mmCIF file of C-alpha atoms and ligand atoms in Angstrom:
data_model
loop_
_atom_site.group_PDB
_atom_site.id
_atom_site.type_symbol
_atom_site.label_atom_id
_atom_site.label_comp_id
_atom_site.label_asym_id
_atom_site.label_seq_id
_atom_site.Cartn_x
_atom_site.Cartn_y
_atom_site.Cartn_z
ATOM 1 C CA MET A 1 -64.891 21.436 -80.894
ATOM 2 C CA LEU A 2 -63.306 24.138 -79.244
ATOM 3 C CA GLU A 3 -63.431 27.494 -80.497
ATOM 4 C CA THR A 4 -60.305 28.712 -81.914
ATOM 5 C CA LEU A 5 -58.531 31.297 -79.880
ATOM 6 C CA THR A 6 -56.308 33.812 -81.755
ATOM 7 C CA ILE A 7 -52.851 33.523 -79.972
ATOM 8 C CA ARG A 8 -50.298 36.272 -80.815
ATOM 9 C CA THR A 9 -47.342 34.440 -82.030
ATOM 10 C CA GLN A 10 -43.748 35.783 -82.149
ATOM 11 C CA ARG A 11 -41.494 33.262 -84.367
ATOM 12 C CA THR A 12 -37.939 32.870 -83.333
ATOM 13 C CA THR A 13 -35.468 34.160 -85.875
ATOM 14 C CA ALA A 14 -32.798 31.894 -84.718
ATOM 15 C CA SER A 15 -34.334 28.261 -84.800
ATOM 16 C CA ARG A 16 -32.061 25.795 -82.679
ATOM 17 C CA LEU A 17 -33.723 22.974 -84.828
ATOM 18 C CA ALA A 18 -30.527 22.163 -86.763
ATOM 19 C CA LEU A 19 -28.759 21.421 -83.515
ATOM 20 C CA LEU A 20 -31.324 18.585 -82.484
ATOM 21 C CA ASP A 21 -29.686 15.293 -82.125
ATOM 22 C CA PRO A 22 -32.617 13.041 -81.626
ATOM 23 C CA GLU A 23 -30.284 10.095 -80.967
ATOM 24 C CA ASN A 24 -28.751 11.862 -77.786
ATOM 25 C CA LEU A 25 -31.518 13.394 -75.733
ATOM 26 C CA GLU A 26 -31.013 13.690 -72.182
ATOM 27 C CA PHE A 27 -34.486 14.085 -70.510
ATOM 28 C CA GLY A 28 -35.587 17.617 -69.821
ATOM 29 C CA LYS A 29 -32.462 19.275 -71.356
ATOM 30 C CA THR A 30 -33.461 20.246 -74.707
ATOM 31 C CA PHE A 31 -36.380 22.690 -75.402
ATOM 32 C CA THR A 32 -38.184 23.465 -78.406
ATOM 33 C CA ASP A 33 -38.007 26.921 -80.206
ATOM 34 C CA HIS A 34 -40.909 28.445 -78.506
ATOM 35 C CA MET A 35 -42.995 28.426 -75.394
ATOM 36 C CA PHE A 36 -46.724 29.662 -74.643
ATOM 37 C CA VAL A 37 -47.052 32.226 -71.851
ATOM 38 C CA VAL A 38 -50.179 34.072 -70.427
ATOM 39 C CA ASP A 39 -50.504 36.119 -67.239
ATOM 40 C CA TYR A 40 -53.365 36.265 -64.929
ATOM 41 C CA CYS A 41 -54.090 39.705 -63.105
ATOM 42 C CA ASP A 42 -57.197 41.776 -61.909
ATOM 43 C CA GLY A 43 -59.042 38.585 -61.763
ATOM 44 C CA GLU A 44 -58.536 37.417 -65.261
ATOM 45 C CA TRP A 45 -56.497 35.766 -67.797
ATOM 46 C CA GLN A 46 -54.667 38.214 -70.024
ATOM 47 C CA GLU A 47 -53.730 37.858 -73.598
ATOM 48 C CA PRO A 48 -52.023 34.610 -74.330
ATOM 49 C CA GLN A 49 -48.895 34.617 -76.223
ATOM 50 C CA ILE A 50 -46.403 32.103 -78.026
ATOM 51 C CA VAL A 51 -42.782 33.484 -78.016
ATOM 52 C CA PRO A 52 -39.272 32.353 -78.473
ATOM 53 C CA TYR A 53 -38.269 29.895 -75.867
ATOM 54 C CA GLY A 54 -35.881 31.842 -73.319
ATOM 55 C CA ASP A 55 -35.392 33.192 -69.730
ATOM 56 C CA ILE A 56 -38.114 35.046 -68.079
ATOM 57 C CA THR A 57 -37.975 38.064 -65.522
ATOM 58 C CA VAL A 58 -39.816 37.593 -62.061
ATOM 59 C CA SER A 59 -39.691 39.744 -58.855
ATOM 60 C CA PRO A 60 -37.082 38.444 -56.268
ATOM 61 C CA ALA A 61 -39.939 38.733 -53.986
ATOM 62 C CA ASN A 62 -42.426 36.479 -55.818
ATOM 63 C CA SER A 63 -44.188 34.052 -53.665
ATOM 64 C CA ALA A 64 -43.609 30.935 -55.855
ATOM 65 C CA LEU A 65 -39.918 31.463 -54.825
ATOM 66 C CA HIS A 66 -40.361 32.036 -51.301
ATOM 67 C CA TYR A 67 -43.503 29.932 -50.270
ATOM 68 C CA GLY A 68 -43.831 27.416 -53.155
ATOM 69 C CA GLN A 69 -46.947 28.621 -54.804
ATOM 70 C CA ALA A 70 -46.096 26.682 -57.949
ATOM 71 C CA ILE A 71 -47.711 23.672 -59.697
ATOM 72 C CA PHE A 72 -46.862 21.885 -63.192
ATOM 73 C CA GLU A 73 -48.071 19.008 -65.368
ATOM 74 C CA GLY A 74 -46.396 16.495 -67.324
ATOM 75 C CA MET A 75 -47.633 14.810 -70.796
ATOM 76 C CA LYS A 76 -46.563 13.666 -74.004
ATOM 77 C CA ALA A 77 -47.249 14.023 -77.830
ATOM 78 C CA TYR A 78 -46.499 11.284 -80.315
ATOM 79 C CA LYS A 79 -45.663 11.528 -83.960
ATOM 80 C CA ASN A 80 -46.922 8.465 -86.110
ATOM 81 C CA GLU A 81 -45.341 7.150 -89.346
ATOM 82 C CA GLN A 82 -47.464 9.378 -91.490
ATOM 83 C CA GLY A 83 -46.161 12.360 -89.585
ATOM 84 C CA ASP A 84 -49.352 13.006 -87.583
ATOM 85 C CA ILE A 85 -49.004 14.305 -84.183
ATOM 86 C CA ALA A 86 -51.249 13.489 -81.238
ATOM 87 C CA VAL A 87 -51.396 14.295 -77.528
ATOM 88 C CA PHE A 88 -52.142 11.525 -74.865
ATOM 89 C CA ARG A 89 -55.006 12.504 -72.660
ATOM 90 C CA PRO A 90 -54.453 16.239 -72.565
ATOM 91 C CA GLU A 91 -58.001 16.903 -70.924
ATOM 92 C CA ASP A 92 -57.042 14.703 -67.969
ATOM 93 C CA ASN A 93 -53.966 16.898 -67.210
ATOM 94 C CA LEU A 94 -56.000 19.982 -67.475
ATOM 95 C CA ARG A 95 -58.363 18.750 -65.007
ATOM 96 C CA ARG A 96 -55.451 17.631 -62.797
ATOM 97 C CA LEU A 97 -53.797 21.093 -63.234
ATOM 98 C CA ASN A 98 -56.947 22.844 -61.761
ATOM 99 C CA ALA A 99 -57.235 20.556 -58.976
ATOM 100 C CA SER A 100 -53.529 21.263 -57.966
ATOM 101 C CA ALA A 101 -54.630 24.984 -58.643
ATOM 102 C CA GLU A 102 -57.397 24.792 -56.245
ATOM 103 C CA ARG A 103 -55.305 23.097 -53.509
ATOM 104 C CA MET A 104 -52.817 25.845 -53.803
ATOM 105 C CA CYS A 105 -55.287 28.957 -54.049
ATOM 106 C CA MET A 106 -54.297 29.473 -57.592
ATOM 107 C CA PRO A 107 -56.737 30.334 -60.525
ATOM 108 C CA ALA A 108 -58.068 27.567 -62.756
ATOM 109 C CA VAL A 109 -57.017 27.521 -66.506
ATOM 110 C CA PRO A 110 -59.820 27.502 -68.672
ATOM 111 C CA GLU A 111 -60.167 24.780 -71.386
ATOM 112 C CA GLU A 112 -59.705 26.686 -74.532
ATOM 113 C CA LEU A 113 -56.727 28.641 -73.199
ATOM 114 C CA PHE A 114 -55.038 25.615 -72.099
ATOM 115 C CA MET A 115 -55.875 23.330 -75.300
ATOM 116 C CA GLN A 116 -55.556 26.021 -77.863
ATOM 117 C CA GLY A 117 -52.255 27.156 -76.160
ATOM 118 C CA LEU A 118 -51.088 23.205 -76.182
ATOM 119 C CA LEU A 119 -52.100 22.611 -79.877
ATOM 120 C CA GLN A 120 -50.931 25.933 -81.467
ATOM 121 C CA LEU A 121 -47.435 25.573 -79.696
ATOM 122 C CA ILE A 122 -46.899 21.951 -80.694
ATOM 123 C CA LYS A 123 -48.036 22.649 -84.424
ATOM 124 C CA LEU A 124 -45.504 25.655 -84.521
ATOM 125 C CA ASP A 125 -42.810 23.282 -83.095
ATOM 126 C CA ALA A 126 -44.288 20.183 -85.068
ATOM 127 C CA GLU A 127 -40.525 19.539 -86.724
ATOM 128 C CA TRP A 128 -39.250 19.116 -83.072
ATOM 129 C CA VAL A 129 -41.490 16.131 -82.357
ATOM 130 C CA PRO A 130 -39.301 12.912 -82.921
ATOM 131 C CA ASN A 131 -40.747 10.097 -84.393
ATOM 132 C CA THR A 132 -38.386 7.009 -83.893
ATOM 133 C CA GLN A 133 -39.394 4.118 -81.726
ATOM 134 C CA GLY A 134 -39.710 5.114 -78.175
ATOM 135 C CA THR A 135 -39.481 8.847 -78.702
ATOM 136 C CA SER A 136 -42.154 11.613 -78.011
ATOM 137 C CA LEU A 137 -42.510 15.294 -77.018
ATOM 138 C CA TYR A 138 -42.553 15.880 -73.390
ATOM 139 C CA ILE A 139 -44.798 18.675 -72.517
ATOM 140 C CA ARG A 140 -44.579 20.613 -69.241
ATOM 141 C CA PRO A 141 -47.543 23.137 -68.375
ATOM 142 C CA PHE A 142 -46.923 24.926 -65.339
ATOM 143 C CA MET A 143 -48.198 28.167 -63.240
ATOM 144 C CA PHE A 144 -46.619 30.012 -60.462
ATOM 145 C CA ALA A 145 -47.371 33.005 -58.444
ATOM 146 C CA THR A 146 -45.818 36.455 -59.639
ATOM 147 C CA ASP A 147 -46.699 38.867 -57.163
ATOM 148 C CA GLY A 148 -43.700 40.769 -55.766
ATOM 149 C CA MET A 149 -44.644 40.839 -51.982
ATOM 150 C CA LEU A 150 -43.382 38.751 -49.030
ATOM 151 C CA GLY A 151 -46.709 38.468 -47.260
ATOM 152 C CA VAL A 152 -47.708 34.826 -46.743
ATOM 153 C CA ARG A 153 -50.870 34.879 -48.642
ATOM 154 C CA PRO A 154 -52.126 33.831 -52.020
ATOM 155 C CA SER A 155 -50.728 35.797 -54.714
ATOM 156 C CA ASP A 156 -53.145 38.292 -56.769
ATOM 157 C CA THR A 157 -51.144 37.358 -60.125
ATOM 158 C CA TYR A 158 -49.887 34.218 -61.877
ATOM 159 C CA ARG A 159 -48.201 33.195 -64.945
ATOM 160 C CA PHE A 160 -49.116 29.975 -66.761
ATOM 161 C CA MET A 161 -46.715 28.599 -69.264
ATOM 162 C CA ILE A 162 -45.970 25.772 -71.435
ATOM 163 C CA ILE A 163 -42.598 24.551 -72.417
ATOM 164 C CA THR A 164 -41.733 21.517 -74.404
ATOM 165 C CA CYS A 165 -39.058 18.912 -74.838
ATOM 166 C CA PRO A 166 -38.101 16.196 -77.347
ATOM 167 C CA VAL A 167 -37.255 12.977 -75.302
ATOM 168 C CA GLY A 168 -35.661 9.952 -76.265
ATOM 169 C CA ALA A 169 -36.516 6.400 -75.780
ATOM 170 C CA PHE A 170 -36.524 5.754 -72.135
ATOM 171 C CA TYR A 171 -34.142 2.791 -71.506
ATOM 172 C CA ASN A 172 -36.383 0.878 -68.839
ATOM 173 C CA LYS A 173 -33.869 -0.764 -67.045
ATOM 174 C CA ALA A 174 -35.155 -2.624 -64.079
ATOM 175 C CA LEU A 175 -35.291 -0.630 -60.830
ATOM 176 C CA ARG A 176 -33.784 -1.242 -57.337
ATOM 177 C CA VAL A 177 -36.179 0.516 -54.840
ATOM 178 C CA ARG A 178 -36.317 0.419 -51.132
ATOM 179 C CA PHE A 179 -39.072 1.081 -48.760
ATOM 180 C CA GLU A 180 -38.855 4.513 -46.969
ATOM 181 C CA GLU A 181 -39.393 4.073 -43.261
ATOM 182 C CA LYS A 182 -38.417 7.386 -41.850
ATOM 183 C CA TYR A 183 -39.125 10.260 -44.262
ATOM 184 C CA VAL A 184 -42.672 10.898 -45.832
ATOM 185 C CA ARG A 185 -43.286 12.301 -49.386
ATOM 186 C CA SER A 186 -46.747 13.274 -48.341
ATOM 187 C CA ALA A 187 -49.552 12.768 -45.419
ATOM 188 C CA GLU A 188 -53.162 12.417 -45.536
ATOM 189 C CA GLY A 189 -54.666 15.777 -45.590
ATOM 190 C CA GLY A 190 -51.455 17.218 -47.197
ATOM 191 C CA ALA A 191 -51.017 18.064 -50.881
ATOM 192 C CA GLY A 192 -49.490 14.893 -52.006
ATOM 193 C CA TYR A 193 -52.461 14.485 -54.703
ATOM 194 C CA ALA A 194 -51.286 17.973 -56.267
ATOM 195 C CA LYS A 195 -48.443 18.184 -58.645
ATOM 196 C CA ASN A 196 -47.180 21.358 -56.678
ATOM 197 C CA ALA A 197 -43.461 22.121 -56.748
ATOM 198 C CA GLY A 198 -42.803 21.743 -52.748
ATOM 199 C CA ASN A 199 -43.691 17.936 -53.001
ATOM 200 C CA TYR A 200 -40.681 17.268 -54.997
ATOM 201 C CA GLY A 201 -38.170 19.555 -53.178
ATOM 202 C CA ALA A 202 -38.892 17.830 -50.123
ATOM 203 C CA SER A 203 -38.364 14.254 -51.837
ATOM 204 C CA MET A 204 -34.944 14.924 -52.967
ATOM 205 C CA TYR A 205 -33.074 14.357 -49.610
ATOM 206 C CA PRO A 206 -34.574 10.926 -48.770
ATOM 207 C CA THR A 207 -34.087 10.015 -52.519
ATOM 208 C CA LYS A 208 -30.396 11.025 -52.337
ATOM 209 C CA LEU A 209 -29.941 8.906 -49.174
ATOM 210 C CA ALA A 210 -31.396 5.608 -50.823
ATOM 211 C CA GLN A 211 -29.241 6.422 -53.970
ATOM 212 C CA GLN A 212 -26.292 6.579 -51.846
ATOM 213 C CA GLU A 213 -27.055 3.115 -50.603
ATOM 214 C CA GLY A 214 -27.369 1.921 -54.094
ATOM 215 C CA TYR A 215 -31.087 2.201 -54.893
ATOM 216 C CA ASN A 216 -32.639 4.134 -57.878
ATOM 217 C CA GLN A 217 -35.561 5.395 -55.807
ATOM 218 C CA LEU A 218 -37.947 4.882 -53.045
ATOM 219 C CA LEU A 219 -41.097 3.306 -52.450
ATOM 220 C CA TRP A 220 -43.011 5.796 -50.199
ATOM 221 C CA THR A 221 -45.027 4.455 -47.462
ATOM 222 C CA ASP A 222 -48.004 6.032 -45.157
ATOM 223 C CA ALA A 223 -46.905 8.965 -43.329
ATOM 224 C CA SER A 224 -48.581 7.426 -40.087
ATOM 225 C CA GLU A 225 -47.264 3.821 -39.861
ATOM 226 C CA HIS A 226 -44.936 3.415 -42.614
ATOM 227 C CA ARG A 227 -46.814 0.236 -43.619
ATOM 228 C CA TYR A 228 -48.948 0.862 -46.722
ATOM 229 C CA ILE A 229 -47.256 1.526 -50.001
ATOM 230 C CA GLU A 230 -48.114 5.047 -51.580
ATOM 231 C CA GLU A 231 -45.839 5.554 -54.716
ATOM 232 C CA SER A 232 -42.630 4.616 -56.066
ATOM 233 C CA GLY A 233 -40.327 7.949 -56.567
ATOM 234 C CA THR A 234 -42.417 10.167 -58.599
ATOM 235 C CA MET A 235 -44.585 7.331 -60.171
ATOM 236 C CA ASN A 236 -47.621 5.388 -59.162
ATOM 237 C CA VAL A 237 -46.907 1.811 -58.373
ATOM 238 C CA ALA A 238 -48.536 -1.583 -59.191
ATOM 239 C CA PHE A 239 -48.034 -5.207 -58.528
ATOM 240 C CA VAL A 240 -49.189 -8.338 -60.096
ATOM 241 C CA ILE A 241 -49.818 -10.802 -57.308
ATOM 242 C CA GLY A 242 -51.690 -14.232 -58.168
ATOM 243 C CA GLY A 243 -52.821 -12.860 -61.475
ATOM 244 C CA LYS A 244 -54.522 -9.660 -59.969
ATOM 245 C CA LEU A 245 -53.390 -6.088 -60.569
ATOM 246 C CA ILE A 246 -53.116 -4.511 -57.196
ATOM 247 C CA THR A 247 -52.492 -0.837 -56.844
ATOM 248 C CA PRO A 248 -52.753 1.680 -53.731
ATOM 249 C CA ALA A 249 -56.178 3.180 -53.814
ATOM 250 C CA LEU A 250 -56.182 6.964 -54.341
ATOM 251 C CA SER A 251 -56.057 9.325 -51.297
ATOM 252 C CA THR A 252 -54.859 12.718 -50.734
ATOM 253 C CA SER A 253 -51.514 11.706 -50.189
ATOM 254 C CA ILE A 254 -51.229 9.809 -53.633
ATOM 255 C CA LEU A 255 -51.078 11.492 -56.807
ATOM 256 C CA ASP A 256 -53.859 10.493 -59.172
ATOM 257 C CA GLY A 257 -51.721 9.477 -62.241
ATOM 258 C CA ILE A 258 -53.039 9.481 -65.828
ATOM 259 C CA THR A 259 -50.669 6.532 -66.698
ATOM 260 C CA ARG A 260 -51.972 4.391 -63.517
ATOM 261 C CA ARG A 261 -55.738 5.137 -64.932
ATOM 262 C CA SER A 262 -54.909 4.175 -68.235
ATOM 263 C CA VAL A 263 -53.164 0.882 -67.187
ATOM 264 C CA LEU A 264 -56.022 0.062 -64.823
ATOM 265 C CA GLN A 265 -58.407 0.605 -67.758
ATOM 266 C CA LEU A 266 -56.592 -1.565 -70.023
ATOM 267 C CA ALA A 267 -56.359 -4.412 -67.561
ATOM 268 C CA ARG A 268 -60.057 -4.359 -66.993
ATOM 269 C CA ASP A 269 -60.580 -4.294 -70.586
ATOM 270 C CA TRP A 270 -58.671 -7.398 -70.866
ATOM 271 C CA GLY A 271 -60.707 -9.074 -67.993
ATOM 272 C CA MET A 272 -58.185 -8.940 -65.310
ATOM 273 C CA THR A 273 -59.242 -8.355 -61.584
ATOM 274 C CA VAL A 274 -58.054 -4.750 -60.504
ATOM 275 C CA GLU A 275 -57.912 -4.142 -56.732
ATOM 276 C CA GLU A 276 -57.455 -0.530 -55.712
ATOM 277 C CA ARG A 277 -57.092 -0.894 -51.898
ATOM 278 C CA LYS A 278 -54.322 -0.511 -49.198
ATOM 279 C CA VAL A 279 -51.176 -2.604 -49.943
ATOM 280 C CA SER A 280 -48.753 -3.236 -47.210
ATOM 281 C CA ALA A 281 -44.878 -3.770 -47.600
ATOM 282 C CA VAL A 282 -45.363 -6.976 -45.698
ATOM 283 C CA GLU A 283 -48.238 -8.277 -48.147
ATOM 284 C CA VAL A 284 -45.837 -7.598 -50.944
ATOM 285 C CA LEU A 285 -42.898 -9.539 -49.415
ATOM 286 C CA ASP A 286 -45.033 -12.517 -48.227
ATOM 287 C CA ALA A 287 -46.272 -12.774 -51.716
ATOM 288 C CA LEU A 288 -42.607 -12.659 -52.824
ATOM 289 C CA ALA A 289 -41.707 -15.378 -50.475
ATOM 290 C CA ALA A 290 -44.744 -17.451 -51.278
ATOM 291 C CA GLY A 291 -44.008 -17.328 -55.067
ATOM 292 C CA THR A 292 -47.284 -15.454 -55.935
ATOM 293 C CA LEU A 293 -45.750 -11.795 -56.627
ATOM 294 C CA GLU A 294 -45.184 -12.001 -60.333
ATOM 295 C CA GLU A 295 -44.497 -8.349 -61.172
ATOM 296 C CA ALA A 296 -44.004 -4.800 -59.444
ATOM 297 C CA PHE A 297 -43.746 -1.785 -61.548
ATOM 298 C CA GLY A 298 -43.842 1.922 -61.505
ATOM 299 C CA VAL A 299 -46.380 3.847 -63.758
ATOM 300 C CA GLY A 300 -45.994 7.487 -64.926
ATOM 301 C CA THR A 301 -45.660 9.622 -68.101
ATOM 302 C CA ALA A 302 -41.760 9.654 -68.092
ATOM 303 C CA ALA A 303 -40.993 6.068 -68.186
ATOM 304 C CA THR A 304 -44.772 4.618 -68.891
ATOM 305 C CA ILE A 305 -43.774 1.355 -67.185
ATOM 306 C CA ALA A 306 -40.518 1.131 -64.900
ATOM 307 C CA PRO A 307 -40.350 -2.659 -63.788
ATOM 308 C CA ILE A 308 -38.863 -3.065 -60.464
ATOM 309 C CA ALA A 309 -36.011 -5.896 -59.814
ATOM 310 C CA VAL A 310 -35.079 -5.362 -56.193
ATOM 311 C CA ILE A 311 -37.067 -4.220 -53.092
ATOM 312 C CA GLY A 312 -35.207 -3.108 -50.092
ATOM 313 C CA TYR A 313 -36.859 -3.729 -46.608
ATOM 314 C CA GLN A 314 -35.185 -3.333 -43.108
ATOM 315 C CA GLY A 315 -31.758 -3.338 -44.487
ATOM 316 C CA GLN A 316 -32.299 -6.619 -46.587
ATOM 317 C CA ASP A 317 -32.749 -6.720 -50.498
ATOM 318 C CA HIS A 318 -35.355 -8.945 -51.972
ATOM 319 C CA THR A 319 -34.971 -9.775 -55.664
ATOM 320 C CA LEU A 320 -38.199 -10.028 -57.892
ATOM 321 C CA PRO A 321 -38.666 -12.756 -60.457
ATOM 322 C CA THR A 322 -37.712 -11.840 -63.927
ATOM 323 C CA THR A 323 -40.512 -11.287 -66.244
ATOM 324 C CA GLY A 324 -40.824 -12.516 -69.894
ATOM 325 C CA PRO A 325 -42.667 -11.029 -72.858
ATOM 326 C CA GLN A 326 -45.944 -12.203 -71.675
ATOM 327 C CA ALA A 327 -45.685 -10.276 -68.350
ATOM 328 C CA PHE A 328 -48.675 -8.012 -68.027
ATOM 329 C CA SER A 329 -46.439 -4.833 -67.534
ATOM 330 C CA ARG A 330 -44.758 -5.503 -70.934
ATOM 331 C CA ARG A 331 -48.280 -6.123 -72.620
ATOM 332 C CA VAL A 332 -49.566 -2.937 -71.092
ATOM 333 C CA SER A 333 -46.711 -0.975 -72.048
ATOM 334 C CA ASP A 334 -46.707 -2.100 -75.766
ATOM 335 C CA ALA A 335 -50.550 -1.624 -75.821
ATOM 336 C CA LEU A 336 -50.052 1.891 -74.585
ATOM 337 C CA THR A 337 -47.397 2.489 -77.279
ATOM 338 C CA ALA A 338 -49.535 1.137 -80.058
ATOM 339 C CA ILE A 339 -52.361 3.458 -79.114
ATOM 340 C CA ARG A 340 -50.249 6.553 -78.948
ATOM 341 C CA THR A 341 -48.560 5.835 -82.140
ATOM 342 C CA GLY A 342 -51.757 5.086 -83.879
ATOM 343 C CA ALA A 343 -50.981 1.341 -84.519
ATOM 344 C CA ALA A 344 -54.007 0.355 -82.596
ATOM 345 C CA PRO A 345 -57.578 1.697 -82.308
ATOM 346 C CA ASP A 346 -57.832 4.232 -79.725
ATOM 347 C CA THR A 347 -61.245 2.895 -78.146
ATOM 348 C CA HIS A 348 -61.096 5.193 -75.156
ATOM 349 C CA GLY A 349 -60.679 8.400 -77.065
ATOM 350 C CA TRP A 350 -57.304 9.213 -75.453
ATOM 351 C CA MET A 351 -55.600 10.803 -78.190
ATOM 352 C CA VAL A 352 -56.291 14.512 -79.190
ATOM 353 C CA GLN A 353 -54.849 15.406 -82.832
ATOM 354 C CA VAL A 354 -52.768 18.433 -83.316
HETATM 355 C C1 PLP B 401 -46.753 13.127 -62.297
HETATM 356 C C2 PLP B 401 -46.719 12.138 -61.083
HETATM 357 C C3 PLP B 401 -47.286 10.943 -61.136
HETATM 358 C C4 PLP B 401 -47.829 9.937 -62.556
HETATM 359 O O1 PLP B 401 -48.620 10.715 -63.117
HETATM 360 P P1 PLP B 401 -48.704 10.640 -64.865
HETATM 361 O O2 PLP B 401 -49.972 11.491 -64.984
HETATM 362 O O3 PLP B 401 -49.156 9.228 -64.947
HETATM 363 O O4 PLP B 401 -47.497 11.118 -65.379
HETATM 364 C C5 PLP B 401 -47.089 9.909 -59.965
HETATM 365 N N1 PLP B 401 -46.825 10.182 -58.683
HETATM 366 C C6 PLP B 401 -46.204 11.836 -58.509
HETATM 367 C C7 PLP B 401 -45.658 12.043 -57.311
HETATM 368 C C8 PLP B 401 -46.237 12.472 -59.715
HETATM 369 O O5 PLP B 401 -45.955 13.738 -59.725
#
């Protein structure tokens, strides 16, 4: 058990809960009443606080704004039929946050600060956690540099915050994606494995071009040859080929997704062959032509599983077979939902009760 940290809490006097319409939630637009804030200076984390959600003041010279010294995380909490709330694999998010922090020369966030901040914030805003099918509380921890100083060097001061948003059922319309053969999201040796802000800013333009061509998102390929698949949009990607689950192996250019990890674990639990290795665009299209490509899907916290319907490659669209209720992607998505909502046993100890 973690020791209980006392977090000074200033409750809102103007709750917005009555305005919440759980049937109409656009992802990331509705925030709960409170947020967690803690500053880092003089080489240590200062007193944490929970305060009403609202705007913050920063120096216009802060190096997060100028040089992108900023990182984030994304995870979800679920409310079961009894009204109990549990968070999915938050310790994994903390480990990844601290791996991102190291890459960006930022201080690590101690476990009790992260976990107590998270749990106490969710407890305070418990009524904001929706409980209808497919809904959850999306949790966004993030850290940014706060020094007001234009030198290009790591900041001495930082702020770590957690904000949360109730999110509705994600409508998993099968995606149209295309291989990216000009731009890159990240390169080996870069910071693609870290959840740092700049990775996302730089991916918007190539994604916009693909969207103008009628695709939902990109299938990023490796930076040196544009031959091997890396990720799909801001998700990891996996394929079922000839009954095997195949996904690009992790590298410094691929983000180590917690959904990816969970999906691979369940596949292994079910006795499925799992291969983490290089997967080329040609291999996937050859498998499609040979009739052995059964499924392709993105995996990430926001959508959990996002099936892919069409893959564009060198100006041509390739339509994937439609999947039935017995498809691996459906079964694994249902299994994850059951674990998260307490309908199935949590045999891997993934859920942390609030
Ligand atoms: C966050 C993210 C993922 C998915 O990670 P999860 O932990 O499963 O949400 C995949 N790729 C990128 C680039 C990401 O930022």
